[in-house]
Amino acid sequence: MLPHITEDEFLRLNRLLLERCGIRIPPEKKLFLQAKLGKVLHREGISSYSEYCDRILADKSGRELLQLLDLITAPDLHQFFSEPQQFAFLSQRILPELNKKGANSVYIWSAGCATGEEAYSIAIVLQGNKATEGWRKKILATDVSSYTLDKAREGIYPAEELKLLSPSILAHYFEREGEDTYRIKGTLKEIIEFRKLSLLSPPPFRECFDVIFCRNVMIYYDRGIRKGLTSYFHGCLKSGGYLIIGPSETLPEAEVNFQYVRSSIYRKASQ
């Protein structure tokens, strides 16, 4: 039987997640948090959720916090080209569209980039697409966790996370670091800026991004915060820019000024 999480313990864990990761678990997901963490407590012999909080706070390496994030966030995003149809849309629809308009640059934001797999996947698309030859390419990859950003900048990944990549992409953009790990080459790193940023207190970007990826992030916020973030992303995008969210997420049409394109892909109306 899973340990029961008290209201005080839920609030303490929520406060920890908010301060360290920018994630707020809504009250209706209390049992979700209990189910995710209860097995860890049982396996590790931890007597309470408060003791688990103490353990995370005492861990200076940040590994316990990263494990907590891995438990409560979508594990499939810790792979390159997770949701490949979204990257195909970027490659086959968005970039050629920009090319037809005479663009010579592209600026993409990976919001909630975690350990960098999404940002590097975007970079692979940009570097390998004929439509962007000669363009200025830039990716802003942000997260609230310093530890995950350090891992992203390091760019070393286990082979298991690269299973969706073709041998040619592996050879072109990665170098073997060990028996079961690979390191990102500099050609991808040079177009990505990793920056610490909380989506709950974001800077005033205005109409500068062609595309924003924010996948499986807003599901961890309540409706009011989701609405505010959606409005904020709208203001950050250029006219006609795209917002790409998680496959299990939707934007209520009555609350946002985005055009629905297809599942998990929305567009800011052209002006």
XYZ file of C-alpha atoms in Angstrom:
271
model
C 0.000 0.000 0.000
C 1.336 3.437 -0.958
C 2.096 5.897 1.867
C -0.605 8.548 2.284
C 0.452 12.115 1.536
C -0.865 14.656 4.031
C -2.026 18.127 3.041
C 1.048 19.704 4.666
C 3.351 17.305 2.804
C 1.616 18.025 -0.497
C 1.996 21.770 0.057
C 5.663 21.380 0.984
C 6.429 19.283 -2.105
C 4.501 21.741 -4.237
C 6.480 24.644 -2.799
C 9.740 22.801 -3.504
C 8.730 22.080 -7.103
C 7.608 25.661 -7.637
C 10.778 27.227 -6.212
C 13.253 24.848 -7.841
C 11.495 23.843 -11.071
C 8.739 26.364 -11.759
C 6.137 23.585 -11.602
C 2.926 23.910 -9.618
C 0.905 20.727 -9.093
C -2.848 21.550 -8.936
C -4.721 20.245 -5.849
C -6.705 17.811 -7.995
C -3.435 16.039 -8.856
C -2.545 15.263 -5.253
C -3.224 11.548 -5.766
C -1.151 11.645 -8.964
C 1.810 12.924 -6.948
C 1.223 10.306 -4.262
C 1.142 7.513 -6.848
C 4.335 8.717 -8.528
C 6.363 9.250 -5.362
C 4.914 6.575 -3.087
C 6.781 3.806 -4.901
C 10.064 5.675 -4.422
C 9.441 6.002 -0.695
C 8.690 2.294 -0.437
C 11.725 1.273 -2.512
C 14.167 3.572 -0.719
C 12.821 2.912 2.772
C 11.801 6.553 3.278
C 9.201 6.895 6.009
C 7.354 10.030 4.843
C 7.067 12.601 2.072
C 8.558 15.195 4.432
C 11.640 13.019 4.819
C 11.783 12.775 1.031
C 11.744 16.600 0.811
C 14.593 16.755 3.330
C 16.553 14.295 1.216
C 16.128 16.405 -1.937
C 17.131 19.608 -0.145
C 20.218 17.953 1.368
C 21.432 16.634 -1.992
C 23.863 19.261 -3.302
C 24.454 17.337 -6.543
C 20.879 17.931 -7.720
C 20.415 14.282 -8.698
C 17.503 13.734 -6.320
C 15.709 16.753 -7.764
C 16.300 15.515 -11.313
C 14.916 12.105 -10.332
C 11.817 13.828 -8.950
C 11.383 15.747 -12.217
C 11.781 12.549 -14.219
C 9.074 10.899 -12.129
C 6.432 13.582 -12.552
C 7.141 14.764 -16.091
C 6.659 12.976 -19.379
C 9.487 10.441 -19.802
C 9.158 10.327 -23.601
C 10.518 13.871 -23.834
C 13.856 12.543 -22.584
C 14.470 11.131 -26.043
C 15.579 12.812 -29.219
C 12.756 13.523 -31.680
C 10.032 12.589 -29.227
C 6.722 13.051 -31.104
C 8.484 12.869 -34.510
C 5.439 14.195 -36.381
C 5.984 17.588 -34.734
C 9.564 17.780 -35.978
C 8.404 16.639 -39.416
C 5.933 19.546 -39.404
C 8.769 21.934 -38.539
C 10.923 20.547 -41.345
C 8.319 20.044 -44.058
C 5.852 22.871 -43.408
C 7.195 25.686 -41.237
C 10.717 26.092 -42.632
C 9.706 25.907 -46.328
C 6.924 28.389 -45.523
C 9.449 30.839 -44.075
C 11.702 30.273 -47.083
C 8.904 31.161 -49.504
C 8.396 34.418 -47.597
C 12.040 35.317 -48.216
C 13.254 34.772 -44.653
C 16.991 34.590 -43.992
C 16.833 33.708 -40.305
C 14.846 31.602 -37.860
C 14.489 31.967 -34.092
C 12.936 29.147 -32.041
C 12.280 28.907 -28.300
C 12.395 25.577 -26.467
C 10.521 26.519 -23.276
C 11.082 23.981 -20.510
C 14.007 22.343 -22.292
C 14.998 20.039 -19.380
C 18.222 18.193 -20.271
C 18.313 19.456 -23.855
C 17.017 16.639 -26.051
C 14.278 18.814 -27.544
C 16.581 21.762 -28.274
C 19.198 19.571 -29.951
C 16.486 17.825 -31.995
C 15.336 21.234 -33.252
C 18.954 22.123 -34.058
C 19.367 18.935 -36.104
C 16.282 19.880 -38.144
C 17.572 23.417 -38.743
C 21.088 22.350 -39.677
C 19.936 19.595 -42.006
C 17.136 21.382 -43.869
C 17.883 22.747 -47.348
C 15.367 25.558 -46.858
C 17.591 27.123 -44.178
C 20.928 27.018 -46.028
C 22.770 30.275 -45.405
C 20.290 31.406 -42.753
C 21.072 32.783 -39.330
C 19.732 30.101 -36.988
C 19.177 30.562 -33.269
C 17.498 28.493 -30.560
C 16.773 29.772 -27.065
C 16.480 26.819 -24.662
C 15.255 27.680 -21.171
C 14.539 25.853 -17.953
C 14.217 26.789 -14.303
C 16.580 24.038 -13.095
C 20.302 24.869 -13.054
C 21.143 21.183 -12.781
C 19.215 20.144 -15.891
C 20.660 23.092 -17.825
C 24.179 21.989 -16.896
C 23.362 18.527 -18.254
C 21.973 20.091 -21.430
C 25.070 22.230 -21.983
C 27.274 19.195 -21.409
C 25.436 17.364 -24.186
C 26.278 13.776 -23.208
C 23.494 11.202 -23.612
C 23.021 7.443 -23.225
C 22.540 5.481 -26.427
C 19.003 4.544 -25.300
C 17.867 8.153 -25.769
C 19.158 8.200 -29.349
C 17.221 5.187 -30.604
C 15.012 7.264 -32.929
C 18.044 8.718 -34.745
C 19.311 7.375 -38.048
C 22.937 6.183 -38.345
C 23.702 9.163 -40.608
C 22.456 11.687 -38.011
C 24.420 9.913 -35.282
C 27.584 10.050 -37.364
C 27.109 13.681 -38.394
C 26.094 15.298 -35.113
C 27.408 12.997 -32.354
C 30.692 11.483 -31.287
C 31.004 8.412 -29.121
C 31.954 9.339 -25.564
C 32.032 5.865 -24.046
C 30.702 2.397 -24.632
C 27.051 3.439 -24.236
C 27.137 7.252 -24.407
C 27.443 9.940 -27.074
C 28.428 13.619 -27.022
C 26.829 16.370 -29.123
C 29.207 17.985 -31.623
C 29.852 21.716 -31.629
C 27.927 22.343 -34.852
C 24.683 21.960 -32.898
C 25.804 23.669 -29.703
C 26.847 26.838 -31.489
C 23.272 27.774 -32.452
C 21.716 27.124 -29.017
C 21.670 29.472 -26.041
C 20.785 27.712 -22.780
C 19.373 30.103 -20.199
C 17.816 29.753 -16.745
C 14.278 31.110 -16.801
C 11.028 30.506 -14.934
C 7.867 30.585 -17.005
C 6.104 32.009 -13.955
C 8.170 35.213 -14.190
C 9.317 35.371 -17.821
C 11.095 38.325 -19.477
C 9.242 40.663 -21.848
C 9.948 38.995 -25.191
C 7.855 40.645 -27.896
C 7.090 39.155 -31.307
C 10.566 37.731 -31.833
C 10.064 33.960 -32.213
C 9.061 32.073 -35.336
C 8.226 28.933 -33.333
C 7.786 28.126 -29.644
C 7.993 24.557 -28.353
C 6.397 24.207 -24.910
C 5.538 20.532 -24.640
C 4.079 18.795 -21.596
C 4.798 21.788 -19.391
C 1.450 23.542 -19.043
C -0.272 20.359 -17.852
C 1.440 20.925 -14.499
C -0.148 24.345 -13.990
C -3.668 25.322 -13.026
C -6.062 26.843 -15.540
C -5.301 30.453 -14.621
C -1.552 30.038 -15.126
C -2.084 28.102 -18.368
C -4.253 30.904 -19.699
C -1.640 33.494 -18.757
C 1.173 31.495 -20.368
C -0.812 31.017 -23.556
C -1.409 34.763 -23.788
C 2.272 35.404 -23.086
C 3.417 32.973 -25.799
C 1.037 34.684 -28.220
C 2.792 37.987 -27.560
C 6.233 36.395 -27.992
C 5.507 34.988 -31.451
C 5.868 36.842 -34.709
C 2.751 37.216 -36.819
C 2.015 33.781 -38.289
C 4.317 32.052 -35.778
C 3.632 28.582 -34.410
C 3.132 27.238 -30.882
C 3.807 23.512 -30.481
C 2.572 21.883 -27.264
C 2.391 18.369 -25.846
C 0.178 15.765 -27.541
C -2.022 15.479 -24.448
C -2.498 19.259 -24.184
C -5.035 21.549 -25.838
C -5.685 25.276 -25.991
C -9.325 26.241 -25.338
C -10.364 28.181 -28.439
C -12.599 30.498 -26.427
C -9.644 31.691 -24.336
C -6.828 32.171 -26.852
C -6.104 33.988 -30.080
C -4.511 31.030 -31.825
C -5.679 29.198 -34.913
C -5.836 25.421 -34.577
C -3.609 23.796 -37.218
C -3.553 20.160 -36.154
C -3.230 18.150 -32.957
C -0.842 19.990 -30.579
C 0.073 22.668 -33.168
C -1.384 26.192 -33.166
C -0.670 29.345 -35.146
C -0.796 33.023 -34.325
C -3.010 34.754 -36.854
C -1.142 36.733 -39.516
C -1.581 40.471 -39.291
